PDB file of C-alpha atoms in Angstrom:
ATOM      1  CA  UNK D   1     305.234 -12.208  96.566  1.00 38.00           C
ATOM      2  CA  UNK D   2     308.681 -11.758  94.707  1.00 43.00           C
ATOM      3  CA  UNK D   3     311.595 -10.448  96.457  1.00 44.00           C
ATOM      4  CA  UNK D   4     312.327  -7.070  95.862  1.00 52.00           C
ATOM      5  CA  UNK D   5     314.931  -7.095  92.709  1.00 55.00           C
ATOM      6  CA  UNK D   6     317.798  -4.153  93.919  1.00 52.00           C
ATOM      7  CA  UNK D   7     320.636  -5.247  91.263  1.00 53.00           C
ATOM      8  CA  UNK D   8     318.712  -3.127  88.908  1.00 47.00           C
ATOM      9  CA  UNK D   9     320.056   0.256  88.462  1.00 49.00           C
ATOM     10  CA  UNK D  10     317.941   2.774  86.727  1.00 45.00           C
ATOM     11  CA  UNK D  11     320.527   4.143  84.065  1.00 49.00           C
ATOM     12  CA  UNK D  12     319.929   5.416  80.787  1.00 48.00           C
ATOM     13  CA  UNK D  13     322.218   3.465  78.484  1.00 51.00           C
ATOM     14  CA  UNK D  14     322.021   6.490  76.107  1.00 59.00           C
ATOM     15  CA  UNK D  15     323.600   9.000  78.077  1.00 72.00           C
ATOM     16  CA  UNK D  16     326.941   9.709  78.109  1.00 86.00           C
ATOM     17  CA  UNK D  17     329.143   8.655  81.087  1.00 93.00           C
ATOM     18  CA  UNK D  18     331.199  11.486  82.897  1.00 95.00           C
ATOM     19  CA  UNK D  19     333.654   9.416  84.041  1.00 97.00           C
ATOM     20  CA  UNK D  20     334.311   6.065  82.636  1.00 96.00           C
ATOM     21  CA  UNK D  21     336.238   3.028  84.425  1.00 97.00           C
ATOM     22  CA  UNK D  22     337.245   0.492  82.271  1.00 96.00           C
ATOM     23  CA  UNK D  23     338.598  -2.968  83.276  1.00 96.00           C
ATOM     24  CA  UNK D  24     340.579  -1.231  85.882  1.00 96.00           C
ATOM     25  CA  UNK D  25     343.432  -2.939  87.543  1.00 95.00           C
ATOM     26  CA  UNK D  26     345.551  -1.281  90.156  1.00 94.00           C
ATOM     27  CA  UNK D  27     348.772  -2.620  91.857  1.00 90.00           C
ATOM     28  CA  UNK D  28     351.048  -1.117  94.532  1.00 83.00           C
ATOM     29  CA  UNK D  29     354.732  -1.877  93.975  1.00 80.00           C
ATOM     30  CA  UNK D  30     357.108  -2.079  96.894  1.00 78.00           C
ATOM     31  CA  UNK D  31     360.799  -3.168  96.928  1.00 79.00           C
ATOM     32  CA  UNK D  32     359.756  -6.540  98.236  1.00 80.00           C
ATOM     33  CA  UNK D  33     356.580  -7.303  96.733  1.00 83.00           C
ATOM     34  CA  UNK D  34     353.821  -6.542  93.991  1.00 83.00           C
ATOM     35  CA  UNK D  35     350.841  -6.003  95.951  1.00 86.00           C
ATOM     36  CA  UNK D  36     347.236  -6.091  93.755  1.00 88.00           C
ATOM     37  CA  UNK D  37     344.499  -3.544  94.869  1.00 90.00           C
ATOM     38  CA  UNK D  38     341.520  -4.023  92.132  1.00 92.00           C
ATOM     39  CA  UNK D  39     341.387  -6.307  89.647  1.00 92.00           C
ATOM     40  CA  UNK D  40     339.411  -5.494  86.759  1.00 94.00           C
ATOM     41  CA  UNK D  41     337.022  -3.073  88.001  1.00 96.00           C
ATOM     42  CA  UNK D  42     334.685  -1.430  85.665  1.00 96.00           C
ATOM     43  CA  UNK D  43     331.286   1.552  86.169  1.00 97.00           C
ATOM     44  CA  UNK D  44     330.180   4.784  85.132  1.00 97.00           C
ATOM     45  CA  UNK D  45     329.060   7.198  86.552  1.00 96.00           C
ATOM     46  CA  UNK D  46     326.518   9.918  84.780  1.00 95.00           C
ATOM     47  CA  UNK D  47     326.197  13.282  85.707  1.00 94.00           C
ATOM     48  CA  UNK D  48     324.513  14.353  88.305  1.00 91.00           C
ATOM     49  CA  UNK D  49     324.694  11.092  89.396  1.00 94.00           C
ATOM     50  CA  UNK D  50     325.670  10.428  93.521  1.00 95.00           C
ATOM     51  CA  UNK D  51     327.876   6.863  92.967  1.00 97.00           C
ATOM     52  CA  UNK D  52     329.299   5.324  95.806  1.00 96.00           C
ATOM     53  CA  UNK D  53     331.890   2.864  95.933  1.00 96.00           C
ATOM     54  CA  UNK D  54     331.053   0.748  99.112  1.00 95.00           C
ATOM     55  CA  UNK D  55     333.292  -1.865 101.006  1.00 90.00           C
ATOM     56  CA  UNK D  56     335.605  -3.321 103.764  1.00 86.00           C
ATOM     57  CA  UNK D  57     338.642  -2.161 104.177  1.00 84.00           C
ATOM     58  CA  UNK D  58     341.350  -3.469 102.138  1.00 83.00           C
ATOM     59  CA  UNK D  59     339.184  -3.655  99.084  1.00 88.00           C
ATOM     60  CA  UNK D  60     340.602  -0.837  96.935  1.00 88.00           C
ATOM     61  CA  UNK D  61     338.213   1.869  97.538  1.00 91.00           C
ATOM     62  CA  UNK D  62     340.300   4.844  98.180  1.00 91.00           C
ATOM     63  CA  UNK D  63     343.217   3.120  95.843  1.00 92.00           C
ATOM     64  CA  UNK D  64     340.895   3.674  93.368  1.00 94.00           C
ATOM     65  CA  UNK D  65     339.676   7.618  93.670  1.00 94.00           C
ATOM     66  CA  UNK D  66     343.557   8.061  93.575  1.00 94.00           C
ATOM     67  CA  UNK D  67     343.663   6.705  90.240  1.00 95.00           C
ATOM     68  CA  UNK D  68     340.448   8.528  89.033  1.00 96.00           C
ATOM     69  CA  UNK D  69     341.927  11.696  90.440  1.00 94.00           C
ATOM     70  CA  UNK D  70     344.818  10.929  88.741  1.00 94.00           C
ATOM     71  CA  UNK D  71     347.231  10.260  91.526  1.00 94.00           C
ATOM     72  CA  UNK D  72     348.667   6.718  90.564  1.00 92.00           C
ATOM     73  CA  UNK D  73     348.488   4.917  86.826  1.00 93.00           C
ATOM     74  CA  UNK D  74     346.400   2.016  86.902  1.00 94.00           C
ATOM     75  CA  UNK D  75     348.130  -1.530  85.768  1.00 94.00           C
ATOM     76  CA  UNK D  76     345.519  -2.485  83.000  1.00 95.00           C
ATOM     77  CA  UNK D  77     342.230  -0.272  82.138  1.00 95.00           C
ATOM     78  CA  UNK D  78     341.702   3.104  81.496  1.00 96.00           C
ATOM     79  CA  UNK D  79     340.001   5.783  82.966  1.00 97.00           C
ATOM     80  CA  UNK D  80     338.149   8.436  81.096  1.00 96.00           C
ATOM     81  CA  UNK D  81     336.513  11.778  81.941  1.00 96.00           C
ATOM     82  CA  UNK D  82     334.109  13.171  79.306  1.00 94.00           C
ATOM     83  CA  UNK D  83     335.749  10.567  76.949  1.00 93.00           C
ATOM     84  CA  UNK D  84     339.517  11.905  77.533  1.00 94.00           C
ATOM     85  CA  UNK D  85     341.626   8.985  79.284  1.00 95.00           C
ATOM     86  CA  UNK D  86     342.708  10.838  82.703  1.00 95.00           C
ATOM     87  CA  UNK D  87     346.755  10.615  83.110  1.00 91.00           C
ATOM     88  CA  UNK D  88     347.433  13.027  85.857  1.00 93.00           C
ATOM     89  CA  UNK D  89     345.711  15.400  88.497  1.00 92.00           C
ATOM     90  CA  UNK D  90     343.320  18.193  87.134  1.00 91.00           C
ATOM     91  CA  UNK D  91     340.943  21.137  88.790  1.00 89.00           C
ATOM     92  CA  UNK D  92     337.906  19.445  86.868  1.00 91.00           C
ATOM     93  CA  UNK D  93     339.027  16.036  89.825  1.00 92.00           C
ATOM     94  CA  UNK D  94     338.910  17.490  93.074  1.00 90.00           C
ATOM     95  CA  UNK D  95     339.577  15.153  96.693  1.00 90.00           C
ATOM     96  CA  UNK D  96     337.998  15.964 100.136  1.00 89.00           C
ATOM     97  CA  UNK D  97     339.554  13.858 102.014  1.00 84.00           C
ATOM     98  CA  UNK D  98     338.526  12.897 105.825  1.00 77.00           C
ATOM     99  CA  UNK D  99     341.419  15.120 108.002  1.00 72.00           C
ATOM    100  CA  UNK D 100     340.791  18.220 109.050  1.00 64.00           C
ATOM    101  CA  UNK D 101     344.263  19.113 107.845  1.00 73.00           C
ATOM    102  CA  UNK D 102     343.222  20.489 104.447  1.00 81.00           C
ATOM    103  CA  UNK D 103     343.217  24.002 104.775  1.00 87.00           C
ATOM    104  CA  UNK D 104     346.191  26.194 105.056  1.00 91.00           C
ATOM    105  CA  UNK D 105     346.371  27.254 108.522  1.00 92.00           C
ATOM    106  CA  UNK D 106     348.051  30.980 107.936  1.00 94.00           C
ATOM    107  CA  UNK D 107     345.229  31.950 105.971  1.00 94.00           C
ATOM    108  CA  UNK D 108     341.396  32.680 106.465  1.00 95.00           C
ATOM    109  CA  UNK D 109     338.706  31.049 105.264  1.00 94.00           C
ATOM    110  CA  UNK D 110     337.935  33.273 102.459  1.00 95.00           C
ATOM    111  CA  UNK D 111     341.748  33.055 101.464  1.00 94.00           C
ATOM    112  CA  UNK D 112     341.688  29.429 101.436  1.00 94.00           C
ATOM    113  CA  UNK D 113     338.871  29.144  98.975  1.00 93.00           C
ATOM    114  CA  UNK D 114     340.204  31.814  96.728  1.00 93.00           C
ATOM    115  CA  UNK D 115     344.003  30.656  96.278  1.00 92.00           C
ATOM    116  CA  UNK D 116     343.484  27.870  94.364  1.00 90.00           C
ATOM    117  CA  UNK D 117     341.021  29.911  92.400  1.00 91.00           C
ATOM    118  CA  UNK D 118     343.999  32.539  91.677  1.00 91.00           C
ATOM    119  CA  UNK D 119     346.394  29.634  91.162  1.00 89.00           C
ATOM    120  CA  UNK D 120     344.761  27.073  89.337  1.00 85.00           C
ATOM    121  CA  UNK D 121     341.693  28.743  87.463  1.00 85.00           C
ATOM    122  CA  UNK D 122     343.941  31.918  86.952  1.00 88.00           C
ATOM    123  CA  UNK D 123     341.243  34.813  88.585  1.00 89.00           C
ATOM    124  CA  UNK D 124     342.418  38.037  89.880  1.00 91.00           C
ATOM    125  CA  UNK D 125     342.116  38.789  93.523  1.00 91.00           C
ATOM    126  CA  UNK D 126     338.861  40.499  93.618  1.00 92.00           C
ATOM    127  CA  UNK D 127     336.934  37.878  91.570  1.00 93.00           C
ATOM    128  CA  UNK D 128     338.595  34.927  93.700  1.00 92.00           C
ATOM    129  CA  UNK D 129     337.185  36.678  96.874  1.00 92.00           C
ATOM    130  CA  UNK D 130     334.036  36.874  94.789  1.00 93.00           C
ATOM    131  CA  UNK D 131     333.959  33.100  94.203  1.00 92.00           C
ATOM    132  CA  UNK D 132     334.767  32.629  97.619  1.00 93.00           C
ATOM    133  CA  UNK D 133     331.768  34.254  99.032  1.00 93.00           C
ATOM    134  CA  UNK D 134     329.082  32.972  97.238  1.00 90.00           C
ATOM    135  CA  UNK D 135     329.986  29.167  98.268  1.00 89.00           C
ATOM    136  CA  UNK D 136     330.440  30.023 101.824  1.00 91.00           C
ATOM    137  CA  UNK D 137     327.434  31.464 101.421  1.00 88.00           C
ATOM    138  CA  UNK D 138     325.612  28.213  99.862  1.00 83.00           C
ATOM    139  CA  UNK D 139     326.940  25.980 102.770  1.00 84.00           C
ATOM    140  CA  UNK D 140     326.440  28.654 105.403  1.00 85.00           C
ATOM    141  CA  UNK D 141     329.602  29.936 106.567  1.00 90.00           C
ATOM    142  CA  UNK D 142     329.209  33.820 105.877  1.00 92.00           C
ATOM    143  CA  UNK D 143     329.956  34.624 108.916  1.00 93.00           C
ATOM    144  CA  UNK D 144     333.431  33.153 109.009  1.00 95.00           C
ATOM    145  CA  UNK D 145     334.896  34.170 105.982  1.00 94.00           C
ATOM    146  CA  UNK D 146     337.385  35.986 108.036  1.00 95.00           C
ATOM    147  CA  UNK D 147     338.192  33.043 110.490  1.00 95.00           C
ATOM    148  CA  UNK D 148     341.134  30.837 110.816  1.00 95.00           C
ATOM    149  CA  UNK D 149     341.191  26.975 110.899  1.00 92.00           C
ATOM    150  CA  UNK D 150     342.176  26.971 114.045  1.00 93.00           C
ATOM    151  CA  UNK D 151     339.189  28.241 115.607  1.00 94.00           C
ATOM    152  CA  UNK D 152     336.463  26.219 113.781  1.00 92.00           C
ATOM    153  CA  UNK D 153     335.001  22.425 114.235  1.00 88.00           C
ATOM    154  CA  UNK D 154     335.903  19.222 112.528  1.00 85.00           C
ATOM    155  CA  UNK D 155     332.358  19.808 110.920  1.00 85.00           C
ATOM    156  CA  UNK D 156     333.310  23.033 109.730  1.00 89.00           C
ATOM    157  CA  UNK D 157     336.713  22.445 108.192  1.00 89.00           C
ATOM    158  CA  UNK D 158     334.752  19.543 106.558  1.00 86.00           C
ATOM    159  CA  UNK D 159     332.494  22.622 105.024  1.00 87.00           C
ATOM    160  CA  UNK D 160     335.037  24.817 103.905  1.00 90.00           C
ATOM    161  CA  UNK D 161     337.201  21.950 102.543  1.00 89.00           C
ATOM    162  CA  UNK D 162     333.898  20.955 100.367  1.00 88.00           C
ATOM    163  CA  UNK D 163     332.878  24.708  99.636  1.00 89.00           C
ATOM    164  CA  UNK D 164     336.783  25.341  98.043  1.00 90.00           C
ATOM    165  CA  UNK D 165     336.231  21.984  95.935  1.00 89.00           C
ATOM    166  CA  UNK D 166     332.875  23.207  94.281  1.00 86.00           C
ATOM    167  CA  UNK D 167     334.032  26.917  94.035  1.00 89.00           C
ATOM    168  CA  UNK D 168     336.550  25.337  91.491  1.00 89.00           C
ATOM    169  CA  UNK D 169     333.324  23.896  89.759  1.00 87.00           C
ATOM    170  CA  UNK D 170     335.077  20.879  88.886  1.00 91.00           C
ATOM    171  CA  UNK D 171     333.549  18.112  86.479  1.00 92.00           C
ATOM    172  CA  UNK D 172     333.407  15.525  89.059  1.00 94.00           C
ATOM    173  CA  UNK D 173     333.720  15.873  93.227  1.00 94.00           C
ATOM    174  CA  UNK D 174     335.804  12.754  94.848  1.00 95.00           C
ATOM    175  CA  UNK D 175     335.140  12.062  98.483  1.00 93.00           C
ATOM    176  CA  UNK D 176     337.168   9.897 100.352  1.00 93.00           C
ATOM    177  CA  UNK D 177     335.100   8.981 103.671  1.00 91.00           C
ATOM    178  CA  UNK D 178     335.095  12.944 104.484  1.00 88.00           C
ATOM    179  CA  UNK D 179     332.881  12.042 107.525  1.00 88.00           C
ATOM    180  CA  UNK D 180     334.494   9.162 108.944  1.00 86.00           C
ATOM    181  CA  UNK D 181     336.165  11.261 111.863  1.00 82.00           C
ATOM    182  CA  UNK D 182     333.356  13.199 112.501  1.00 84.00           C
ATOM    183  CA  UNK D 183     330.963  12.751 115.950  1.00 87.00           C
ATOM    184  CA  UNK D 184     327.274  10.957 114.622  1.00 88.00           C
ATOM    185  CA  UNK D 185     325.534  13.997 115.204  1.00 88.00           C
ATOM    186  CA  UNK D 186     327.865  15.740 113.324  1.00 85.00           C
ATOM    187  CA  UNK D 187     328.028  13.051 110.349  1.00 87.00           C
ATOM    188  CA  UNK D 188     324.576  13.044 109.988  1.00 90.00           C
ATOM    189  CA  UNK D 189     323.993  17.067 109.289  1.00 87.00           C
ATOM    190  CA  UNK D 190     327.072  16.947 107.075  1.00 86.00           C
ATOM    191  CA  UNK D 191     325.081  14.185 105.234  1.00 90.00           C
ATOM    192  CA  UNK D 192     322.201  16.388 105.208  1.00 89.00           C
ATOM    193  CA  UNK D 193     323.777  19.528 104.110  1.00 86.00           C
ATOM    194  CA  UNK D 194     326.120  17.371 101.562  1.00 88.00           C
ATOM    195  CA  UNK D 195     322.561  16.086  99.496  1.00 89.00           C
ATOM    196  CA  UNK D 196     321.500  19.539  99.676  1.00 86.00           C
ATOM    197  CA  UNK D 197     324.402  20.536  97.812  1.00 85.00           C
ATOM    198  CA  UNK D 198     324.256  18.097  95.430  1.00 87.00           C
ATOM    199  CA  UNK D 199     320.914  19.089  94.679  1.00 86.00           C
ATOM    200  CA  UNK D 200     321.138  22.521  94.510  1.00 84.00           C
ATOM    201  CA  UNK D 201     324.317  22.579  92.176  1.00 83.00           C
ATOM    202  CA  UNK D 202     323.957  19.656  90.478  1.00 87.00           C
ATOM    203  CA  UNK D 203     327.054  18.359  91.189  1.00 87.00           C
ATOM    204  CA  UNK D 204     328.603  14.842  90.002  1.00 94.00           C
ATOM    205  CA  UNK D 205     329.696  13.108  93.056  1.00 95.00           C
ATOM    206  CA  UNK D 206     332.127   9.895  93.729  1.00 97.00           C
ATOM    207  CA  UNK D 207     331.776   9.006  97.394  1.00 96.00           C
ATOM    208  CA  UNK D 208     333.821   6.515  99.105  1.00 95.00           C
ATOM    209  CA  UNK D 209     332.521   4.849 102.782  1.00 93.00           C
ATOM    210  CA  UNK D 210     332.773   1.512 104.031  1.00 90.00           C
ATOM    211  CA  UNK D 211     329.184   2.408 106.166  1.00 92.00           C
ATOM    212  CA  UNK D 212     326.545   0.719 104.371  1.00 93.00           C
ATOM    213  CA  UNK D 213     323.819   3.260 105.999  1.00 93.00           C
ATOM    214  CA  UNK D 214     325.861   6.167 104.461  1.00 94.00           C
ATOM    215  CA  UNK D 215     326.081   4.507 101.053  1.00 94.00           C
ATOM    216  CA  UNK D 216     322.645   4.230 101.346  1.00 94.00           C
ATOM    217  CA  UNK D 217     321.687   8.045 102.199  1.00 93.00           C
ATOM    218  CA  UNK D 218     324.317   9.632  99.837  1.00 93.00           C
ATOM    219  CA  UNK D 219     324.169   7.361  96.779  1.00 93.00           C
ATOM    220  CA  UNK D 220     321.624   7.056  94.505  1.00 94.00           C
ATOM    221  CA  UNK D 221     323.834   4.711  92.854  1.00 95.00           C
ATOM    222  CA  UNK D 222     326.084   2.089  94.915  1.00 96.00           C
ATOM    223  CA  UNK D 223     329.474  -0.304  93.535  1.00 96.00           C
ATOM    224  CA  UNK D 224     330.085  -3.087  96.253  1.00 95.00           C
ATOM    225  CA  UNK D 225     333.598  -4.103  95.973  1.00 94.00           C
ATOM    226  CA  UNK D 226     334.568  -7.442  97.554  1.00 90.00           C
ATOM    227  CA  UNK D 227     337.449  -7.503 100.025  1.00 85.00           C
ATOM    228  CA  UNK D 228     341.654  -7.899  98.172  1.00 79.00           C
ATOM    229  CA  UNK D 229     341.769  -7.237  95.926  1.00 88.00           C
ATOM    230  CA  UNK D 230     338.762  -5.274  94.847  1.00 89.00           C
ATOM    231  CA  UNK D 231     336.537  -6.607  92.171  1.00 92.00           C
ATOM    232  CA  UNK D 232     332.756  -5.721  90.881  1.00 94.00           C
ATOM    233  CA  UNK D 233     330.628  -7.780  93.446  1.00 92.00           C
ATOM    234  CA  UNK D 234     327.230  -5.696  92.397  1.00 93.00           C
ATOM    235  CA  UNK D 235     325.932  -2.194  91.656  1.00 94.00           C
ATOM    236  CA  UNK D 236     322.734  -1.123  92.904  1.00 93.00           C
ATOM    237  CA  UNK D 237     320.386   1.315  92.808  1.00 93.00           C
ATOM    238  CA  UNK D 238     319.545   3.092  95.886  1.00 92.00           C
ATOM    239  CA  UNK D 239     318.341   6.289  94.401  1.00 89.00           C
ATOM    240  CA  UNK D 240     314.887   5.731  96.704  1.00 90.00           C
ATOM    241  CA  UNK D 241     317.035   5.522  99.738  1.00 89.00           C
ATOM    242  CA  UNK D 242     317.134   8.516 101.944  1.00 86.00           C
ATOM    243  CA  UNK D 243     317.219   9.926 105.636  1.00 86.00           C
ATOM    244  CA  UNK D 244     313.867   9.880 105.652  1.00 86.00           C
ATOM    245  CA  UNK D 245     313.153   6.204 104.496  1.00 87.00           C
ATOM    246  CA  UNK D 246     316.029   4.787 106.763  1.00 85.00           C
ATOM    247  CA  UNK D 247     313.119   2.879 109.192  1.00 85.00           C
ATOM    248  CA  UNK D 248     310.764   1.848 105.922  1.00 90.00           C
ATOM    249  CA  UNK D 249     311.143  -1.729 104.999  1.00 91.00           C
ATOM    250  CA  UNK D 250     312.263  -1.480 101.649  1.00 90.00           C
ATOM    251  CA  UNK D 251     315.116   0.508 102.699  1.00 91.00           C
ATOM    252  CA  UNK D 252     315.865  -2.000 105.853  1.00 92.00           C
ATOM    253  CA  UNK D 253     315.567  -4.852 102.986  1.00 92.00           C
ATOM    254  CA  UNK D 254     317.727  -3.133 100.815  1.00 92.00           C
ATOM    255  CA  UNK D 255     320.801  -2.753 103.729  1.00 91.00           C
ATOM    256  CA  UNK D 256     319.699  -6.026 104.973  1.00 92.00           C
ATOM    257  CA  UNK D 257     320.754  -7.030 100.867  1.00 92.00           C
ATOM    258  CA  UNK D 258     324.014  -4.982 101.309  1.00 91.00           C
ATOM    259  CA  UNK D 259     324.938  -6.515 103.988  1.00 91.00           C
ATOM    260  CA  UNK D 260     325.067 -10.488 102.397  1.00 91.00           C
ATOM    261  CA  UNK D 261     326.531  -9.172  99.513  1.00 90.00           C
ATOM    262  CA  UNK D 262     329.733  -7.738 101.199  1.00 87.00           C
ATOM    263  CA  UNK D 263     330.250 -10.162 104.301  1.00 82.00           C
ATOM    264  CA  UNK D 264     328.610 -13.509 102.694  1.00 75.00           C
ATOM    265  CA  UNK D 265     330.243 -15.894 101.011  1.00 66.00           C
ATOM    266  CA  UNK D 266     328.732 -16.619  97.554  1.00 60.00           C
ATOM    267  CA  UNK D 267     326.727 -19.719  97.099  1.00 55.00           C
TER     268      UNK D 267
END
């Protein structure tokens, strides 16, 4: 019986990539030294789509949802969104990042959502506190609308943090291991709730994690990057993947697969 072929994604060549990385090279520049963080990295990801860039540390994961969020320049390569080369931050890129330090702690929960609404999307007061409520409604945080940072959980602040990214309704959500800090309990109904999400608002999601279990549950698409600097080391498709296949043997196989393809040397 053949082995199980998982270097086959299941994309539709026709279809239009929302974001588009092209032979992307990214270097950090100190006063001492030039130090390379990709090399030549190139995928798309559709919308809808769940992608997941996957790898150890060092290999240019996060240096890389800086660039496509517009952050830093990248040293060869573009980067394109809906076919328009990104060259600087926009509301249609938004960043969770992993600290709990993301929302301003003077105000509430419903102000926090709403002022970059008023700010960057330009709505009036009432319709921010509109927007507001009907996200913290979809991840379930009614009830606090009126709380402060202060007095909610790390798994919490992760909600509200993700709730003001979609109420932007940006083109593409960027997640930089939001769940890293998070208890296991914790990280796996964030996981939960995070699919559910996806799947209810059809959302286009770049996830970054160096868990191969994660990459597994969240993407349905996954980039392993080798360690520095980064490069392409295989993209597969994990779109069968799920919390409730993690014991089934395909989906063992598959992180079993994962695993040689990071931490292996190549024959």
């Amino acid at each position: 019986m053949a082995a199980p072929d998982f270097e086959k994604p299941s994309v539709n060549g026709k279809a239009r990539p929302r974001l588009a990385v092209d032979g992307v090279t990214l270097d950090y520049v100190t006063r001492e030294r030039r130090v390379r963080a990709t090399q030549a990295v190139s995928f798309d990801v559709l919308p809808a789509d769940r992608f997941v860039l996957l790898g150890p540390s060092g290999c240019g994961k996060s240096t890389l949802l800086k660039a496509i969020a517009g952050f830093i320049c990248p040293t060869a390569g573009a980067i394109r969104l809906d076919g328009m080369t990104i060259r600087g931050p926009s509301p249609d890129r938004l960043v969770v990042f992993q600290d709990f330090d993301q929302l301003m702690p003077w105000k509430s929960v419903r102000q926090n959502i709403g002022f970059p609404l008023r700010i960057a999307r330009g709505l009036d007061r009432r319709a921010a506190e509109d927007r507001a409520n009907e996200v913290l409604e979809t991840v379930g945080l009614s009830n606090f609308a009126d709380a402060y940072p202060h007095t909610l959980s790390g798994g919490m602040k992760q909600r509200v943090a993700i709730a003001r990214a979609l109420a932007m309704e940006p083109k593409i959500l960027l997640m930089d291991e939001p769940f890293a800090a998070l208890d296991a309990l914790t990280r796996r109904k964030m996981q939960e709730e995070l699919l559910a999400l996806c799947e209810q608002t059809a959302s286009t999601l770049l996830f970054v994690t160096h868990s191969i279990e994660e990459a597994q549950i969240v993407g349905n698409r996954v980039l392993l990057l080798s360690p520095h600097p980064g490069r392409v080391r295989a993209e597969l498709d994990c779109g069968t993947d799920s919390l409730n296949s993690l014991g089934s043997p395909t989906t063992q196989q598959r992180g079993q697969h994962i695993h040689r393809l990071l931490f292996e040397a190549p024959t």
